[in-house]
Amino acid sequence: MDKLSLNQITTNSWSLPEAVRGCAESGVGWIAFWRNKVDEVGVDEAARLVKEHGLRVSSLCRGGFFTGVQPDGSPVDGVADTRVAIDEAARLGAEVLVLVVGGIAGGDLVRSRQLVADAVEELVPLALDRGVRLGLEPLHPMQCAERSVLSTLDQALAIAEPYPAEAVGVVVDEFHVWWDPRIEDLIAKAAGRIAGFHVCDQLVPLTDTLMGRALPGNGPIDHRRLRACVEAAGYDGPIEVEVFNKELWARPGQEVLAETIEAYRNHVA
């Protein structure tokens, strides 16, 4: 339980104050914030609530979209927005700012990936100054077009490696990487660079590449094997349970958190 972190998206029906109180009352010492939830109360109030309830913030999600387009196709200045997010993460005491780098811009995949590399280079000085680690999160290849042109852990590592490990790392999210036949070797290669470990399961059959997730133990992912891999690579940080699932979101947050704790204990810990 000392490593379990509730990723706020799992209890999406809860406001930020409800999620903070729920974690404190259930003995969960870590929480991962989403910026839209933080915006509802303000950064300073969110930081106050965390301190008041004795929690720690494992990550803030999200920055990125460096290719200039959001999942709905609308334009965005991803670098400018991520600068704001870095500052928010520092004020919240978040150890990591998770980066979802953006989908293909203008139909040019090669150029889109170069935009990501250029953006990271530009943001590293600010990240170092604020003491916030940028966490590059590769997403499942079926999300390449609209969410992330980084689809594998080695692609994320290639962008991270020129910079200090305390400035740029990678996030290992089971949903996005468990299928990769090279994943054990890639996690080993990421030693010293792993900034976060996110767990969930995959629904079978997978009919929705965004919402097709479940709590650990409800799908094919071998959570303990992947946890052993990240720990062998030197990662000793919090483990976030992050589940996108509309049916779960429709249920009371306290019920979902109780099931999250049980699933973590039975299938991850």
Tab-separated table of C-alpha atoms in Angstrom:
chain	number	residue	atom	x	y	z
A	1	MET	CA	0.000	0.000	0.000
A	2	ASP	CA	2.923	2.365	0.506
A	3	LYS	CA	3.427	2.570	-3.268
A	4	LEU	CA	-0.185	2.647	-4.455
A	5	SER	CA	-1.183	5.910	-6.128
A	6	LEU	CA	-4.730	6.677	-7.216
A	7	ASN	CA	-4.664	8.204	-10.676
A	8	GLN	CA	-7.542	10.644	-10.527
A	9	ILE	CA	-8.999	9.498	-13.845
A	10	THR	CA	-9.910	6.144	-12.266
A	11	THR	CA	-12.397	7.860	-9.946
A	12	ASN	CA	-13.454	10.401	-12.544
A	13	SER	CA	-16.817	11.021	-10.862
A	14	TRP	CA	-15.013	12.559	-7.876
A	15	SER	CA	-13.896	16.156	-7.644
A	16	LEU	CA	-10.322	16.802	-6.567
A	17	PRO	CA	-11.272	17.457	-2.918
A	18	GLU	CA	-13.313	14.247	-2.853
A	19	ALA	CA	-10.446	12.237	-4.313
A	20	VAL	CA	-7.948	13.682	-1.821
A	21	ARG	CA	-10.223	12.953	1.129
A	22	GLY	CA	-11.008	9.490	-0.204
A	23	CYS	CA	-7.332	8.591	-0.462
A	24	ALA	CA	-6.546	9.911	3.008
A	25	GLU	CA	-9.447	8.032	4.587
A	26	SER	CA	-8.514	4.788	2.784
A	27	GLY	CA	-4.821	4.867	3.622
A	28	VAL	CA	-3.641	5.630	0.071
A	29	GLY	CA	-0.665	7.941	0.408
A	30	TRP	CA	-0.215	8.975	-3.222
A	31	ILE	CA	-2.468	10.648	-5.775
A	32	ALA	CA	-1.942	11.557	-9.438
A	33	PHE	CA	-3.724	14.711	-10.551
A	34	TRP	CA	-5.280	15.693	-13.866
A	35	ARG	CA	-5.076	19.349	-14.821
A	36	ASN	CA	-8.784	19.739	-15.561
A	37	LYS	CA	-9.567	18.604	-12.008
A	38	VAL	CA	-6.915	20.948	-10.599
A	39	ASP	CA	-8.398	23.830	-12.603
A	40	GLU	CA	-11.747	23.353	-10.870
A	41	VAL	CA	-10.285	24.345	-7.489
A	42	GLY	CA	-7.078	26.130	-8.462
A	43	VAL	CA	-3.464	25.072	-8.055
A	44	ASP	CA	-2.962	26.682	-4.655
A	45	GLU	CA	-6.078	25.068	-3.167
A	46	ALA	CA	-5.113	21.688	-4.594
A	47	ALA	CA	-1.657	21.998	-3.050
A	48	ARG	CA	-3.204	23.011	0.277
A	49	LEU	CA	-5.529	20.007	0.297
A	50	VAL	CA	-2.673	17.615	-0.437
A	51	LYS	CA	-0.641	19.029	2.439
A	52	GLU	CA	-3.615	19.069	4.805
A	53	HIS	CA	-4.357	15.380	4.167
A	54	GLY	CA	-0.754	14.220	4.216
A	55	LEU	CA	-0.656	12.990	0.614
A	56	ARG	CA	2.053	13.128	-2.036
A	57	VAL	CA	1.504	13.832	-5.732
A	58	SER	CA	3.024	11.143	-7.938
A	59	SER	CA	2.365	12.973	-11.201
A	60	LEU	CA	0.404	15.654	-12.987
A	61	CYS	CA	-1.263	14.798	-16.279
A	62	ARG	CA	-0.712	16.206	-18.747
A	63	GLY	CA	1.513	18.341	-20.900
A	64	GLY	CA	2.526	17.746	-24.482
A	65	PHE	CA	0.656	17.889	-27.796
A	66	PHE	CA	3.828	19.271	-29.300
A	67	THR	CA	2.672	18.482	-32.825
A	68	GLY	CA	0.214	21.352	-32.488
A	69	VAL	CA	-3.024	19.408	-32.662
A	70	GLN	CA	-5.289	18.007	-29.953
A	71	PRO	CA	-7.194	14.697	-30.224
A	72	ASP	CA	-10.306	16.523	-31.437
A	73	GLY	CA	-8.311	18.169	-34.216
A	74	SER	CA	-8.214	21.650	-32.693
A	75	PRO	CA	-4.917	23.559	-32.744
A	76	VAL	CA	-2.808	24.082	-29.623
A	77	ASP	CA	0.542	25.608	-28.740
A	78	GLY	CA	1.808	22.554	-26.906
A	79	VAL	CA	5.105	24.081	-25.818
A	80	ALA	CA	3.442	27.141	-24.260
A	81	ASP	CA	0.835	24.999	-22.521
A	82	THR	CA	3.480	22.642	-21.189
A	83	ARG	CA	5.418	25.562	-19.741
A	84	VAL	CA	2.314	26.378	-17.704
A	85	ALA	CA	1.945	22.713	-16.743
A	86	ILE	CA	5.560	22.530	-15.517
A	87	ASP	CA	4.930	25.465	-13.235
A	88	GLU	CA	1.703	23.871	-11.970
A	89	ALA	CA	3.484	20.592	-11.268
A	90	ALA	CA	6.174	22.385	-9.267
A	91	ARG	CA	3.583	24.230	-7.190
A	92	LEU	CA	1.729	20.982	-6.501
A	93	GLY	CA	4.889	19.152	-5.506
A	94	ALA	CA	4.341	16.638	-8.312
A	95	GLU	CA	7.379	14.523	-9.036
A	96	VAL	CA	6.543	14.064	-12.720
A	97	LEU	CA	4.694	15.875	-15.488
A	98	VAL	CA	3.299	13.246	-17.838
A	99	LEU	CA	3.660	14.142	-21.517
A	100	VAL	CA	1.251	12.929	-24.202
A	101	VAL	CA	3.127	14.252	-27.183
A	102	GLY	CA	0.380	14.634	-29.816
A	103	GLY	CA	-0.748	12.936	-32.994
A	104	ILE	CA	0.284	13.378	-36.594
A	105	ALA	CA	0.452	16.938	-37.890
A	106	GLY	CA	-0.240	17.581	-41.551
A	107	GLY	CA	0.022	13.910	-42.438
A	108	ASP	CA	3.801	13.932	-41.901
A	109	LEU	CA	4.805	11.372	-39.262
A	110	VAL	CA	8.553	11.991	-39.518
A	111	ARG	CA	8.154	15.750	-39.103
A	112	SER	CA	5.701	15.221	-36.237
A	113	ARG	CA	8.229	13.168	-34.306
A	114	GLN	CA	10.884	15.820	-34.912
A	115	LEU	CA	8.520	18.456	-33.471
A	116	VAL	CA	8.338	16.376	-30.305
A	117	ALA	CA	12.121	16.126	-30.032
A	118	ASP	CA	12.495	19.875	-30.619
A	119	ALA	CA	9.891	20.687	-27.967
A	120	VAL	CA	11.570	18.533	-25.336
A	121	GLU	CA	14.908	20.212	-26.037
A	122	GLU	CA	13.274	23.612	-25.553
A	123	LEU	CA	11.576	22.639	-22.288
A	124	VAL	CA	14.437	20.873	-20.489
A	125	PRO	CA	15.961	24.065	-18.996
A	126	LEU	CA	12.632	25.047	-17.442
A	127	ALA	CA	12.057	21.523	-16.120
A	128	LEU	CA	15.479	21.519	-14.477
A	129	ASP	CA	14.888	24.968	-13.009
A	130	ARG	CA	11.523	23.946	-11.514
A	131	GLY	CA	12.664	20.524	-10.369
A	132	VAL	CA	10.003	18.735	-12.416
A	133	ARG	CA	10.756	15.576	-14.370
A	134	LEU	CA	9.235	15.343	-17.843
A	135	GLY	CA	7.759	11.874	-18.359
A	136	LEU	CA	7.442	10.835	-21.990
A	137	GLU	CA	4.607	8.310	-22.232
A	138	PRO	CA	4.437	6.168	-25.374
A	139	LEU	CA	0.870	5.237	-26.280
A	140	HIS	CA	-0.547	2.218	-28.072
A	141	PRO	CA	0.152	2.354	-31.845
A	142	MET	CA	-3.583	2.603	-32.575
A	143	GLN	CA	-3.482	6.036	-30.881
A	144	CYS	CA	-0.668	7.326	-33.088
A	145	ALA	CA	-2.838	9.397	-35.385
A	146	GLU	CA	-4.652	11.487	-32.789
A	147	ARG	CA	-2.736	11.261	-29.481
A	148	SER	CA	0.900	10.197	-29.657
A	149	VAL	CA	3.433	9.739	-32.411
A	150	LEU	CA	5.549	7.921	-29.819
A	151	SER	CA	4.279	4.337	-29.861
A	152	THR	CA	7.073	2.342	-28.233
A	153	LEU	CA	9.313	2.672	-25.232
A	154	ASP	CA	12.472	2.810	-27.331
A	155	GLN	CA	11.102	5.786	-29.295
A	156	ALA	CA	10.543	7.635	-26.018
A	157	LEU	CA	13.994	6.662	-24.755
A	158	ALA	CA	15.653	7.968	-27.912
A	159	ILE	CA	14.226	11.428	-27.209
A	160	ALA	CA	14.993	11.310	-23.475
A	161	GLU	CA	18.568	10.045	-23.583
A	162	PRO	CA	20.379	13.280	-24.587
A	163	TYR	CA	19.219	14.944	-21.358
A	164	PRO	CA	19.831	14.447	-17.633
A	165	ALA	CA	17.708	11.637	-16.226
A	166	GLU	CA	16.324	13.976	-13.578
A	167	ALA	CA	14.951	16.189	-16.347
A	168	VAL	CA	13.501	13.685	-18.835
A	169	GLY	CA	12.310	10.144	-18.208
A	170	VAL	CA	9.793	7.702	-19.609
A	171	VAL	CA	6.470	6.463	-18.264
A	172	VAL	CA	5.740	2.746	-18.501
A	173	ASP	CA	1.973	2.360	-18.871
A	174	GLU	CA	0.961	-1.291	-19.049
A	175	PHE	CA	-2.020	-0.709	-21.339
A	176	HIS	CA	0.207	0.807	-23.989
A	177	VAL	CA	3.252	-1.462	-23.878
A	178	TRP	CA	2.352	-4.918	-22.511
A	179	TRP	CA	1.904	-6.353	-26.008
A	180	ASP	CA	5.436	-5.460	-27.189
A	181	PRO	CA	7.546	-8.657	-27.527
A	182	ARG	CA	10.618	-6.577	-26.641
A	183	ILE	CA	9.156	-4.998	-23.520
A	184	GLU	CA	11.352	-6.773	-20.974
A	185	ASP	CA	14.505	-5.724	-22.814
A	186	LEU	CA	13.220	-2.184	-23.334
A	187	ILE	CA	12.376	-1.747	-19.662
A	188	ALA	CA	15.870	-2.951	-18.795
A	189	LYS	CA	17.271	-0.432	-21.286
A	190	ALA	CA	15.278	2.286	-19.513
A	191	ALA	CA	17.147	1.751	-16.227
A	192	GLY	CA	17.473	5.090	-14.480
A	193	ARG	CA	14.968	6.713	-16.851
A	194	ILE	CA	11.655	5.305	-15.588
A	195	ALA	CA	9.641	8.225	-14.247
A	196	GLY	CA	6.378	6.394	-13.629
A	197	PHE	CA	4.649	3.019	-13.728
A	198	HIS	CA	0.926	2.902	-14.551
A	199	VAL	CA	-1.147	-0.242	-14.164
A	200	CYS	CA	-4.528	-1.334	-15.464
A	201	ASP	CA	-5.931	-4.207	-17.494
A	202	GLN	CA	-7.218	-4.459	-21.057
A	203	LEU	CA	-10.768	-5.435	-21.819
A	204	VAL	CA	-11.168	-8.391	-24.189
A	205	PRO	CA	-12.347	-7.961	-26.864
A	206	LEU	CA	-10.880	-4.495	-27.198
A	207	THR	CA	-13.522	-2.347	-28.879
A	208	ASP	CA	-12.285	1.077	-27.755
A	209	THR	CA	-8.572	1.921	-27.751
A	210	LEU	CA	-9.098	4.715	-25.217
A	211	MET	CA	-11.804	3.401	-22.879
A	212	GLY	CA	-11.047	-0.314	-23.161
A	213	ARG	CA	-9.387	-0.561	-19.760
A	214	ALA	CA	-10.279	-2.298	-16.516
A	215	LEU	CA	-8.934	-2.681	-13.012
A	216	PRO	CA	-6.022	-5.127	-12.680
A	217	GLY	CA	-7.157	-8.739	-12.724
A	218	ASN	CA	-9.836	-8.275	-15.367
A	219	GLY	CA	-7.737	-8.909	-18.461
A	220	PRO	CA	-4.614	-10.531	-19.904
A	221	ILE	CA	-1.833	-8.334	-18.486
A	222	ASP	CA	0.710	-9.923	-16.154
A	223	HIS	CA	1.104	-7.066	-13.690
A	224	ARG	CA	3.563	-8.718	-11.332
A	225	ARG	CA	5.890	-9.627	-14.195
A	226	LEU	CA	5.964	-6.060	-15.488
A	227	ARG	CA	6.338	-4.688	-11.975
A	228	ALA	CA	9.325	-6.996	-11.464
A	229	CYS	CA	10.832	-5.662	-14.692
A	230	VAL	CA	10.531	-1.985	-13.711
A	231	GLU	CA	11.854	-2.681	-10.239
A	232	ALA	CA	14.811	-4.618	-11.671
A	233	ALA	CA	15.489	-1.509	-13.763
A	234	GLY	CA	15.766	0.513	-10.571
A	235	TYR	CA	12.306	2.033	-10.313
A	236	ASP	CA	11.160	2.249	-6.702
A	237	GLY	CA	8.488	4.922	-6.986
A	238	PRO	CA	4.709	5.007	-6.723
A	239	ILE	CA	2.532	2.732	-8.839
A	240	GLU	CA	-0.473	4.496	-10.351
A	241	VAL	CA	-3.700	2.649	-11.073
A	242	GLU	CA	-5.036	4.497	-14.133
A	243	VAL	CA	-8.269	3.240	-15.692
A	244	PHE	CA	-10.278	4.842	-18.495
A	245	ASN	CA	-13.663	3.122	-18.321
A	246	LYS	CA	-17.044	4.858	-18.625
A	247	GLU	CA	-18.876	2.218	-16.596
A	248	LEU	CA	-16.388	2.645	-13.767
A	249	TRP	CA	-16.678	6.422	-13.977
A	250	ALA	CA	-20.452	6.236	-13.577
A	251	ARG	CA	-20.135	4.555	-10.170
A	252	PRO	CA	-19.570	6.214	-6.770
A	253	GLY	CA	-15.960	7.092	-6.221
A	254	GLN	CA	-15.708	5.373	-2.854
A	255	GLU	CA	-16.794	2.057	-4.372
A	256	VAL	CA	-14.294	2.417	-7.192
A	257	LEU	CA	-11.454	3.294	-4.824
A	258	ALA	CA	-12.236	0.270	-2.618
A	259	GLU	CA	-12.132	-2.010	-5.672
A	260	THR	CA	-8.937	-0.310	-6.869
A	261	ILE	CA	-7.227	-1.078	-3.563
A	262	GLU	CA	-8.411	-4.691	-3.664
A	263	ALA	CA	-7.284	-5.144	-7.277
A	264	TYR	CA	-3.884	-3.654	-6.478
A	265	ARG	CA	-3.398	-5.924	-3.481
A	266	ASN	CA	-4.508	-9.057	-5.315
A	267	HIS	CA	-2.809	-8.571	-8.680
A	268	VAL	CA	-0.011	-5.995	-8.412
A	269	ALA	CA	1.416	-5.909	-4.883
